[in-house]
mmCIF file of C-alpha atoms in Angstrom:
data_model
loop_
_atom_site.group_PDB
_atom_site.id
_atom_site.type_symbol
_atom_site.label_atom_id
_atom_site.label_comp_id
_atom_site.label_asym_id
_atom_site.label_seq_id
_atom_site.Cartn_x
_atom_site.Cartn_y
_atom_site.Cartn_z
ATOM 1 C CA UNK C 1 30.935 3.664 3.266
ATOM 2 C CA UNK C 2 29.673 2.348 6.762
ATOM 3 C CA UNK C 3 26.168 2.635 7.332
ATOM 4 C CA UNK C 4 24.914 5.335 9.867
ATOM 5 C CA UNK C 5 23.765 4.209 13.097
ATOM 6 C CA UNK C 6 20.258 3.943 13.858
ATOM 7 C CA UNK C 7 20.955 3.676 17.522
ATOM 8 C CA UNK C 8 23.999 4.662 19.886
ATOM 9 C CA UNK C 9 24.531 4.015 23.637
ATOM 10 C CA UNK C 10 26.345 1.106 25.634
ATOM 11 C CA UNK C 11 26.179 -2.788 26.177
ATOM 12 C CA UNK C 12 26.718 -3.342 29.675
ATOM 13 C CA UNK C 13 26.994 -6.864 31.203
ATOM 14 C CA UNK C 14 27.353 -6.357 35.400
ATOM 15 C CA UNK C 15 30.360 -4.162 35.650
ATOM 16 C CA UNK C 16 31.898 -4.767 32.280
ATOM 17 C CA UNK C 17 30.594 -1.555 29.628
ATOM 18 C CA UNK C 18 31.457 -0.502 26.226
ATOM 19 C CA UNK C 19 29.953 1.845 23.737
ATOM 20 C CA UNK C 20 28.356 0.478 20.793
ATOM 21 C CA UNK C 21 26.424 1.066 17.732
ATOM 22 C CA UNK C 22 23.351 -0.326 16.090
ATOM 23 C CA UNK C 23 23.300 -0.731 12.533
ATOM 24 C CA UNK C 24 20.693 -2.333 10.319
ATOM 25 C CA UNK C 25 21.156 -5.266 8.524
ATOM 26 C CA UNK C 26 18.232 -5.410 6.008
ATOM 27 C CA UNK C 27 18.165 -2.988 3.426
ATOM 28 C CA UNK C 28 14.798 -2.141 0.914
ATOM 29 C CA UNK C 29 16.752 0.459 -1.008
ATOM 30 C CA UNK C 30 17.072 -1.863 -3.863
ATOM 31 C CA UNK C 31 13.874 -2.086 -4.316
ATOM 32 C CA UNK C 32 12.225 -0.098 -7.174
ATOM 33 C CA UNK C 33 10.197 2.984 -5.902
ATOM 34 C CA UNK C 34 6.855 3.884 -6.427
ATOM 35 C CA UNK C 35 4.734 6.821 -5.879
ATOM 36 C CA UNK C 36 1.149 7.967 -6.104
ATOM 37 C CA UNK C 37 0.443 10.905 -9.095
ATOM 38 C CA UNK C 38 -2.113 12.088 -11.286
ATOM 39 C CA UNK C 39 -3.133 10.123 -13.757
ATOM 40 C CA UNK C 40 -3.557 13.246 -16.311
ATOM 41 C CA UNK C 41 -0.296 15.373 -15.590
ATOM 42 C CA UNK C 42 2.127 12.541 -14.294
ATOM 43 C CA UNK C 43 3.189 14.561 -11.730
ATOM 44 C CA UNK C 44 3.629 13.649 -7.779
ATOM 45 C CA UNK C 45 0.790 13.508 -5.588
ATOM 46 C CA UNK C 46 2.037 16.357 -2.428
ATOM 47 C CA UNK C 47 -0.025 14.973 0.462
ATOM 48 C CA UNK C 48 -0.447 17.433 3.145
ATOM 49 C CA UNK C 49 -1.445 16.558 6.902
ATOM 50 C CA UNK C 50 -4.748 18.585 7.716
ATOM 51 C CA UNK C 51 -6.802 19.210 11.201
ATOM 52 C CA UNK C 52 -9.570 16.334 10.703
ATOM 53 C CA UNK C 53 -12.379 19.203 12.254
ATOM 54 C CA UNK C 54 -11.330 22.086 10.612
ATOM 55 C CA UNK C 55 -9.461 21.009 7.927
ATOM 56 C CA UNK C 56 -6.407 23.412 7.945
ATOM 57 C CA UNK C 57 -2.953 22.218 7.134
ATOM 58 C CA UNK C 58 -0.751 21.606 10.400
ATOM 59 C CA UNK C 59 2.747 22.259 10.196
ATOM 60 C CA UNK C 60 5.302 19.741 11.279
ATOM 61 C CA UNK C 61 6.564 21.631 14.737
ATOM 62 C CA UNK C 62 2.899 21.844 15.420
ATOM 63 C CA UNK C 63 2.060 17.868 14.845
ATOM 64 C CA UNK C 64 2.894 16.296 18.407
ATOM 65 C CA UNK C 65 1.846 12.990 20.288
ATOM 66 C CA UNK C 66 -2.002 12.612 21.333
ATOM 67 C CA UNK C 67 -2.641 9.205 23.669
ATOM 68 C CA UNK C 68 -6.587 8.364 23.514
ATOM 69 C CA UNK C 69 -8.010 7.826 27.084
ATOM 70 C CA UNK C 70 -11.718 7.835 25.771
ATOM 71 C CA UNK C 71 -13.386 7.707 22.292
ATOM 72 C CA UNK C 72 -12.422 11.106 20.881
ATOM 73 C CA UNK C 73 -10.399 12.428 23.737
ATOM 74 C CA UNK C 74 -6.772 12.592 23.166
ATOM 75 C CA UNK C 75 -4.171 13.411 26.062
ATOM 76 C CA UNK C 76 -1.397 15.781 24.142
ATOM 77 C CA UNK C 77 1.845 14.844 24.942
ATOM 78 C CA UNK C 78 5.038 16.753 24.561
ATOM 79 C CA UNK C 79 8.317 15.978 23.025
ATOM 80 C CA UNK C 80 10.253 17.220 26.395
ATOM 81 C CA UNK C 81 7.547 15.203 28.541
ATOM 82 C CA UNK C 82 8.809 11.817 26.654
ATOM 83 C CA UNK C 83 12.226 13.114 27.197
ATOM 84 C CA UNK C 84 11.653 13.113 31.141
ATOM 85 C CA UNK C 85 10.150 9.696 31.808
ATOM 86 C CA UNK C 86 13.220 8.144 29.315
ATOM 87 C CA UNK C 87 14.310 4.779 30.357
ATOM 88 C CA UNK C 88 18.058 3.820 31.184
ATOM 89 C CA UNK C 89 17.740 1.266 28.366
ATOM 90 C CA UNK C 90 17.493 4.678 26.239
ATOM 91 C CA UNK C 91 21.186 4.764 26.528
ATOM 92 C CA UNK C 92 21.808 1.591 27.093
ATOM 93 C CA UNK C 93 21.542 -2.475 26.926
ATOM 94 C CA UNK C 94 21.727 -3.962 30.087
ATOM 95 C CA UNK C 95 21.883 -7.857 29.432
ATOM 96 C CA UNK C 96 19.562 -8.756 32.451
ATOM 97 C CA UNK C 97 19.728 -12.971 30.834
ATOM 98 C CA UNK C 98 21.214 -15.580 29.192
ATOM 99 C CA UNK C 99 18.995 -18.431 27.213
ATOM 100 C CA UNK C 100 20.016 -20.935 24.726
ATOM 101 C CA UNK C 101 19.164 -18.840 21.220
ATOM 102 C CA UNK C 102 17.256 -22.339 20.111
ATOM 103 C CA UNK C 103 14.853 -21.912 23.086
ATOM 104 C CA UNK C 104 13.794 -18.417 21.376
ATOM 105 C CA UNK C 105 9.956 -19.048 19.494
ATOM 106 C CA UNK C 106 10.910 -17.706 15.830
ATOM 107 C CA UNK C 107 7.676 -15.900 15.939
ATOM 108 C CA UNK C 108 9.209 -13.377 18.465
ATOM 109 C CA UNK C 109 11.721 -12.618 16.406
ATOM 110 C CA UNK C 110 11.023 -9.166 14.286
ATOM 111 C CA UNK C 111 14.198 -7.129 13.126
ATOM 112 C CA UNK C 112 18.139 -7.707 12.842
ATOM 113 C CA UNK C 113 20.321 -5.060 13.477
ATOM 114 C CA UNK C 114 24.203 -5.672 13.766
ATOM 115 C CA UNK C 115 25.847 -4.045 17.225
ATOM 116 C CA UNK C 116 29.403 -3.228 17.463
ATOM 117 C CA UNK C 117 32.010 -1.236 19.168
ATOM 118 C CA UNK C 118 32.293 2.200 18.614
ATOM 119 C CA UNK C 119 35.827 2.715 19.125
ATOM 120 C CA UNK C 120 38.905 1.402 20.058
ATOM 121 C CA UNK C 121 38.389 2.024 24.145
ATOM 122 C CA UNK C 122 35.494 -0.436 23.696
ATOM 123 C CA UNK C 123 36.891 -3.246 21.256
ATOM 124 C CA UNK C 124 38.466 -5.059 24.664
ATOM 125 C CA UNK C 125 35.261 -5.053 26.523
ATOM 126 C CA UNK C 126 33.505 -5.796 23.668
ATOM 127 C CA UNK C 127 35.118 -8.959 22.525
ATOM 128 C CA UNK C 128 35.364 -10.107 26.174
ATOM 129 C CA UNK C 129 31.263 -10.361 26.220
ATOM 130 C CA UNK C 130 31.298 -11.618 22.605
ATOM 131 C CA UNK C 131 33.816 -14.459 23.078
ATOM 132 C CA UNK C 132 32.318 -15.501 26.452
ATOM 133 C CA UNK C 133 28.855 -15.450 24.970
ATOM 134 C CA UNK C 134 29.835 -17.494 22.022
ATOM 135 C CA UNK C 135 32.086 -19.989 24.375
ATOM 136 C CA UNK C 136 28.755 -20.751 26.649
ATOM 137 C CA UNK C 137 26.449 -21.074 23.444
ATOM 138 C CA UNK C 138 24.635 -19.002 24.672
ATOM 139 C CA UNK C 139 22.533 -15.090 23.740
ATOM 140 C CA UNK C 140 21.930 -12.333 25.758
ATOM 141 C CA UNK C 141 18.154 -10.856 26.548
ATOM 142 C CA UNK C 142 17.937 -6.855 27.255
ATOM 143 C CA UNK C 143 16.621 -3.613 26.691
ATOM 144 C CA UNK C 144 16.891 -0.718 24.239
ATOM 145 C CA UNK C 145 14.458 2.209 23.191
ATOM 146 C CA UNK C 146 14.108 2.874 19.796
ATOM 147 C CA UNK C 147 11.928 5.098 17.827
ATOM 148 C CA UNK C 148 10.512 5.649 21.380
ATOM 149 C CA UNK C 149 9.492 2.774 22.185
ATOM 150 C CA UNK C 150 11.692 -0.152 24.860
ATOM 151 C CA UNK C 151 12.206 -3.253 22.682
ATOM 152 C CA UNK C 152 13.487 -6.314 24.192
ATOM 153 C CA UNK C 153 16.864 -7.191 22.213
ATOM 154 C CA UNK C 154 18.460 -10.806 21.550
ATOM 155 C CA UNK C 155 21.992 -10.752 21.437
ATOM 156 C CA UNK C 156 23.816 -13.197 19.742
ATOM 157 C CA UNK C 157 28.129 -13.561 18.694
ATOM 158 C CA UNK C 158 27.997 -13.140 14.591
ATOM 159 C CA UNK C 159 31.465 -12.697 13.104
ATOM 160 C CA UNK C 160 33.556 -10.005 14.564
ATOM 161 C CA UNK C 161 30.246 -8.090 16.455
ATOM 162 C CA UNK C 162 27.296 -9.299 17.783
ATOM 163 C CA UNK C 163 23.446 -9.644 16.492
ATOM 164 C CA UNK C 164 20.921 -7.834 17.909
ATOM 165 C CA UNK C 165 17.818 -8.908 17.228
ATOM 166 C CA UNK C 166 14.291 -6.973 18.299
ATOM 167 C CA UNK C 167 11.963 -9.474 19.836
ATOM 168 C CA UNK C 168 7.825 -9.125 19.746
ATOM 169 C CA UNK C 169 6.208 -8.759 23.119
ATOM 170 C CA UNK C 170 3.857 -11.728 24.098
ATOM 171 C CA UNK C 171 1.108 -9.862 23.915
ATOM 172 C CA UNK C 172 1.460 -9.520 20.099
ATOM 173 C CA UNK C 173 1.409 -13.363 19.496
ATOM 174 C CA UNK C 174 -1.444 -14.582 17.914
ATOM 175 C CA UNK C 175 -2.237 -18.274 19.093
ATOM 176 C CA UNK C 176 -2.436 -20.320 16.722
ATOM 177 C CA UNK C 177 -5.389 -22.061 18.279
ATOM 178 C CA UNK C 178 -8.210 -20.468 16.651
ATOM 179 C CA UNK C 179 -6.683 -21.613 12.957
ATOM 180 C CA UNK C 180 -5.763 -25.179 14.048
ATOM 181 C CA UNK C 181 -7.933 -26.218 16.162
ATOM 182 C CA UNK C 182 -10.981 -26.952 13.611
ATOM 183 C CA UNK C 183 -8.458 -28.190 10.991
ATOM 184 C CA UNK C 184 -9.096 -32.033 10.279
ATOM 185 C CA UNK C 185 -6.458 -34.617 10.977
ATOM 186 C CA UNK C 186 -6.235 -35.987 7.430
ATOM 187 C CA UNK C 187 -5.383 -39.853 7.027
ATOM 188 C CA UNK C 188 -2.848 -40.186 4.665
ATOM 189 C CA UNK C 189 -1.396 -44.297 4.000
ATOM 190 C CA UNK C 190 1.939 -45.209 4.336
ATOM 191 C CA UNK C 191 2.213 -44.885 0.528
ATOM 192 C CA UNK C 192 1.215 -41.625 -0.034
ATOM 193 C CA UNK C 193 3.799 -40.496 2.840
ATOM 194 C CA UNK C 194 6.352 -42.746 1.310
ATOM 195 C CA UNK C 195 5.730 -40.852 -2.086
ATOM 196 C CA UNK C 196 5.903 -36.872 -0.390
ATOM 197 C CA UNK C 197 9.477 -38.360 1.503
ATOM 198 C CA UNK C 198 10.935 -38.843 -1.624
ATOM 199 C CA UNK C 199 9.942 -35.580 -3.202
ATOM 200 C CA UNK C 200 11.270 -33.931 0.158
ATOM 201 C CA UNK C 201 14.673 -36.031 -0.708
ATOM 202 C CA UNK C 202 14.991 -35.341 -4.708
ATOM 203 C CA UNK C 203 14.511 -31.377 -3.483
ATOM 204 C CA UNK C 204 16.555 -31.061 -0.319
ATOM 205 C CA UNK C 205 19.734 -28.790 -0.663
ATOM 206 C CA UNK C 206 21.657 -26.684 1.380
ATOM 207 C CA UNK C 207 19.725 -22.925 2.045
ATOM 208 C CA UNK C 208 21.766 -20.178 -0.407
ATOM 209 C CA UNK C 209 19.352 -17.447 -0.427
ATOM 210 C CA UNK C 210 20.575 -16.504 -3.572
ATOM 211 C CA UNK C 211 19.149 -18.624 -5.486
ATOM 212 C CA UNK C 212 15.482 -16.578 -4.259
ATOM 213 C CA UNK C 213 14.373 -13.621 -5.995
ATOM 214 C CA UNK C 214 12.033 -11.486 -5.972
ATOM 215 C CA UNK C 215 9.993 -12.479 -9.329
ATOM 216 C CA UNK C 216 7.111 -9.434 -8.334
ATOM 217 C CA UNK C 217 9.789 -6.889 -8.401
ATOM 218 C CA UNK C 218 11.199 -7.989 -11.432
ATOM 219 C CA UNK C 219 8.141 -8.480 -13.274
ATOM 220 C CA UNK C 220 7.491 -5.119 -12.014
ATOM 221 C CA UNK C 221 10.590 -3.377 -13.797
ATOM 222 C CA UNK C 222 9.991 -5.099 -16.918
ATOM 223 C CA UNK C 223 6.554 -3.308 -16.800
ATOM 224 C CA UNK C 224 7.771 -0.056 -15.934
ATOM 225 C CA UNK C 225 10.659 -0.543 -18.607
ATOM 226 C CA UNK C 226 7.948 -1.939 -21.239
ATOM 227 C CA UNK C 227 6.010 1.597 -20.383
ATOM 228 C CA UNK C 228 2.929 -1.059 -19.304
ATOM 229 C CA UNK C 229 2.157 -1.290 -23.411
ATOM 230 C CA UNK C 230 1.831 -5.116 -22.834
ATOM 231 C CA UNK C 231 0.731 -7.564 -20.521
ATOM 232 C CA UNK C 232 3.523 -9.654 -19.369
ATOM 233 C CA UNK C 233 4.334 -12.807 -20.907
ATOM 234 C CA UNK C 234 4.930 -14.223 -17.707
ATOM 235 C CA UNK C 235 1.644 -13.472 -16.344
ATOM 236 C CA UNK C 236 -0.015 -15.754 -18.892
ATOM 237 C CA UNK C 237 2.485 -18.602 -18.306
ATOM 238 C CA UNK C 238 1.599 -18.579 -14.919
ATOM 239 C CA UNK C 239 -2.048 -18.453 -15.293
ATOM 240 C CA UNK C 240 -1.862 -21.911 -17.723
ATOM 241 C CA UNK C 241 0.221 -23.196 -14.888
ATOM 242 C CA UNK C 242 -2.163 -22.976 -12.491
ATOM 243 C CA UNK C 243 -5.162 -24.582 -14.774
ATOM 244 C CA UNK C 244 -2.562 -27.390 -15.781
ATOM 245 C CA UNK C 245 -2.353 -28.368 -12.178
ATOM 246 C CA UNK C 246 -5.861 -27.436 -11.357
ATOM 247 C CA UNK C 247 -6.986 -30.585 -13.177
ATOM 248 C CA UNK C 248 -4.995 -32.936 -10.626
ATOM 249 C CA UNK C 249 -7.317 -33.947 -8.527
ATOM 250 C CA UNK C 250 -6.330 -36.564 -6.880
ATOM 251 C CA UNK C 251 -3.889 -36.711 -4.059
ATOM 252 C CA UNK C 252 -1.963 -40.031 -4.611
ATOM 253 C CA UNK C 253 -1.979 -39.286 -8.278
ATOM 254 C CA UNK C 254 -0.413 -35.691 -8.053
ATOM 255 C CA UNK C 255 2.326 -37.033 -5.519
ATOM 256 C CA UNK C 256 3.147 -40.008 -8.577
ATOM 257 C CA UNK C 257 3.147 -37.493 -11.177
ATOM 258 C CA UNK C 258 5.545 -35.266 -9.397
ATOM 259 C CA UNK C 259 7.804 -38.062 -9.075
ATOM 260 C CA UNK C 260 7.644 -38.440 -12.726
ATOM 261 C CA UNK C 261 8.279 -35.484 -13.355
ATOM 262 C CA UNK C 262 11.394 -34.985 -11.196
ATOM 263 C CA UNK C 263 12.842 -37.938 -12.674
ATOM 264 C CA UNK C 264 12.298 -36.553 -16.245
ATOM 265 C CA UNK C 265 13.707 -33.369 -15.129
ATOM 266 C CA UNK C 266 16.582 -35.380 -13.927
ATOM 267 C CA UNK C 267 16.797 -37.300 -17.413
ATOM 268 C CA UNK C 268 16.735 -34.270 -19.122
ATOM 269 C CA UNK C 269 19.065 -32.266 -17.850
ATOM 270 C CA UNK C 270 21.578 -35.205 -17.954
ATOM 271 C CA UNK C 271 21.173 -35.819 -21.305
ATOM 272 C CA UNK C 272 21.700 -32.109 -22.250
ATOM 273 C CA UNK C 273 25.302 -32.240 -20.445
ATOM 274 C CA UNK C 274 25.728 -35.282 -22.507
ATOM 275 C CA UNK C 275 24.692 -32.961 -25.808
ATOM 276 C CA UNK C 276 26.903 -30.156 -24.721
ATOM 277 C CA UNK C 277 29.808 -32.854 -23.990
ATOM 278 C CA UNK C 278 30.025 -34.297 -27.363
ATOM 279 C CA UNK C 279 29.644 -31.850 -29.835
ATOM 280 C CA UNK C 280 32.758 -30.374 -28.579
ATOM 281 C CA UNK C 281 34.794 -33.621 -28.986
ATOM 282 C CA UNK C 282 33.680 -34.103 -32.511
ATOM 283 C CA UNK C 283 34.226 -31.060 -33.771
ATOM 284 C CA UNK C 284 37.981 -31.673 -32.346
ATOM 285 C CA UNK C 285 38.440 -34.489 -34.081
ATOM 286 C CA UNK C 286 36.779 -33.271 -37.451
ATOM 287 C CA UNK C 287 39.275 -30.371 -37.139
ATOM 288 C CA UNK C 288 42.618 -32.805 -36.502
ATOM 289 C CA UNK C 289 41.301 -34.784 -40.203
ATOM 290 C CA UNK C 290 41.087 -31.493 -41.702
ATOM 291 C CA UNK C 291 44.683 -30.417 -40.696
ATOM 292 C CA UNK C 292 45.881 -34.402 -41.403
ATOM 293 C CA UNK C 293 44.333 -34.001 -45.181
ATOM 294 C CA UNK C 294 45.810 -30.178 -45.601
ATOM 295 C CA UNK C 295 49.287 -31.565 -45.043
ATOM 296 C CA UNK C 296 50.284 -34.312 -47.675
ATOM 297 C CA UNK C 297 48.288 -31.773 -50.348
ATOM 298 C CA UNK C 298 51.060 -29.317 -49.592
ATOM 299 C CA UNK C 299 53.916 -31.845 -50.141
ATOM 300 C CA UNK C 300 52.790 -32.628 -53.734
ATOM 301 C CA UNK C 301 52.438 -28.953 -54.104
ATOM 302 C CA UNK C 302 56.020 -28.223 -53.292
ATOM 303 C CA UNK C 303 57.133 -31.043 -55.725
ATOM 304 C CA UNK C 304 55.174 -30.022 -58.274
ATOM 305 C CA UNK C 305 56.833 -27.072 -58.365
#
């Protein structure tokens, strides 16, 4: 079952339109849920929204928008209000630019959602801006509101649809001055560098992000599942891990005993596809001298009688 849209309007590009839908693409429903209760009954934790002077409980059609102009002076703001000062980019995304998606700061980048045609009037226009998009190499820049608020969009060809992706304003860009700029050069020699290239090599593969899990969430069930009786064995593992390697000290010999110890995890894990080879070849051949010896014991057998 398709996803429900978070989002529905139009792409426009000049003259050429088409309705489209937003969809997410990140999910956090597999991750296990967790809620606040009491400690002595088990049960749920109700948390109600109160008046912070006098303390009442505030129903939901009563709980609207307050913008603070001065310490403790909120301006209320209506639900119809917002409606009335509603951008066009409420309804739709107006690609106002083209860049090269590589020129795009990955720090900007906050949320993927996947945009595609609504229905079958659309799919034409649609693919035109895709295909064009993806013949330039280039992305589109625009405009949507969502969850009130305009977000500038990066549009990108993916597949069949398109990739929207919500971009960070500057403003929210921390510069990464202030933790850099007091951070000491280092002087590492040639050998030490030569020693952290080769690690890079031995450990360089191409990115499946299957092979990443979350280890916190799993450790997590295995608590819940385990009722929390005992501490997880895990947790101590880790913990001797991180004395073992506390007691490396020095740089140049940590980088040579990681090399050591990717080549013995090499060895090792050659010599137990060796082990898992041979056993099997034996036991084949044992097998064939057991079937050889059965068969002149029968012939007597038959003279015999």
């Amino acid at each position: 079952m398709a996803a429900r849209a978070n989002w529905k309007g139009h792409l426009r590009l000049s003259l050429v339109s088409c309705s489209v839908g937003l969809y997410p693409a990140v999910s956090t429903s597999s991750h296990l849920k967790c809620h606040t209760i009491n400690r002595e009954t088990g049960n749920r934790i109700k948390q109600l929204i109160v008046d912070s002077v006098t303390e009442e409980p505030v129903d939901r059609e009563d709980q609207i928008k307050g913008c603070e102009v001065a310490k403790d002076e909120l301006v209320p703001i209506e639900g119809d209000e917002l409606d009335e000062i509603a951008l066009e980019s409420t309804h739709t995304i107006n690609i106002e630019a083209f860049c090269r998606r590589s020129d795009v700061d990955e720090r900007y980048l906050d949320r993927p959602y996947y945009l595609a045609a609504e229905d079958k009037v659309s799919r034409e226009a649609f693919a035109v801006i895709r295909d064009a998009m993806k013949k330039k190499g280039m992305a589109g820049l625009g405009r949507l509101v969502i969850y009130r608020r305009e977000r500038v969009v990066l549009l990108e060809p993916y597949g069949k649809g398109l990739l929207a992706t919500l971009l960070r304003y500057h403003d929210e860009i921390r510069s990464p001055t202030a933790y850099f700029e007091d951070m000491p050069d280092g002087k590492p020699t040639d050998e030490m560098r030569s020693l952290a290239e080769e690690l890079i090599d031995r450990a360089t593969r191409k990115f499946d992000p299957k092979t990443f899990e979350d280890r916190y969430e799993g450790a997590l069930i295995a608590l819940v599942q385990g009722k929390a009786s005992k501490p997880a064995k895990g947790a101590k593992t880790a913990k001797a891990a991180a004395k073992t390697s506390g007691n490396v000290v020095n740089l140049m010999e940590a980088l040579k005993r990681s090399i050591a110890s990717e080549k013995s995890g090499a060895a090792k894990s050659e010599g137990a596809k060796t082990a898992t080879k041979t056993p099997a070849r034996s036991s084949g051949g044992s097998a064939t001298r057991k079937t050889a010896s059965r068969k002149p014991a029968s012939r007597k057998t038959k003279k015999a009688a």
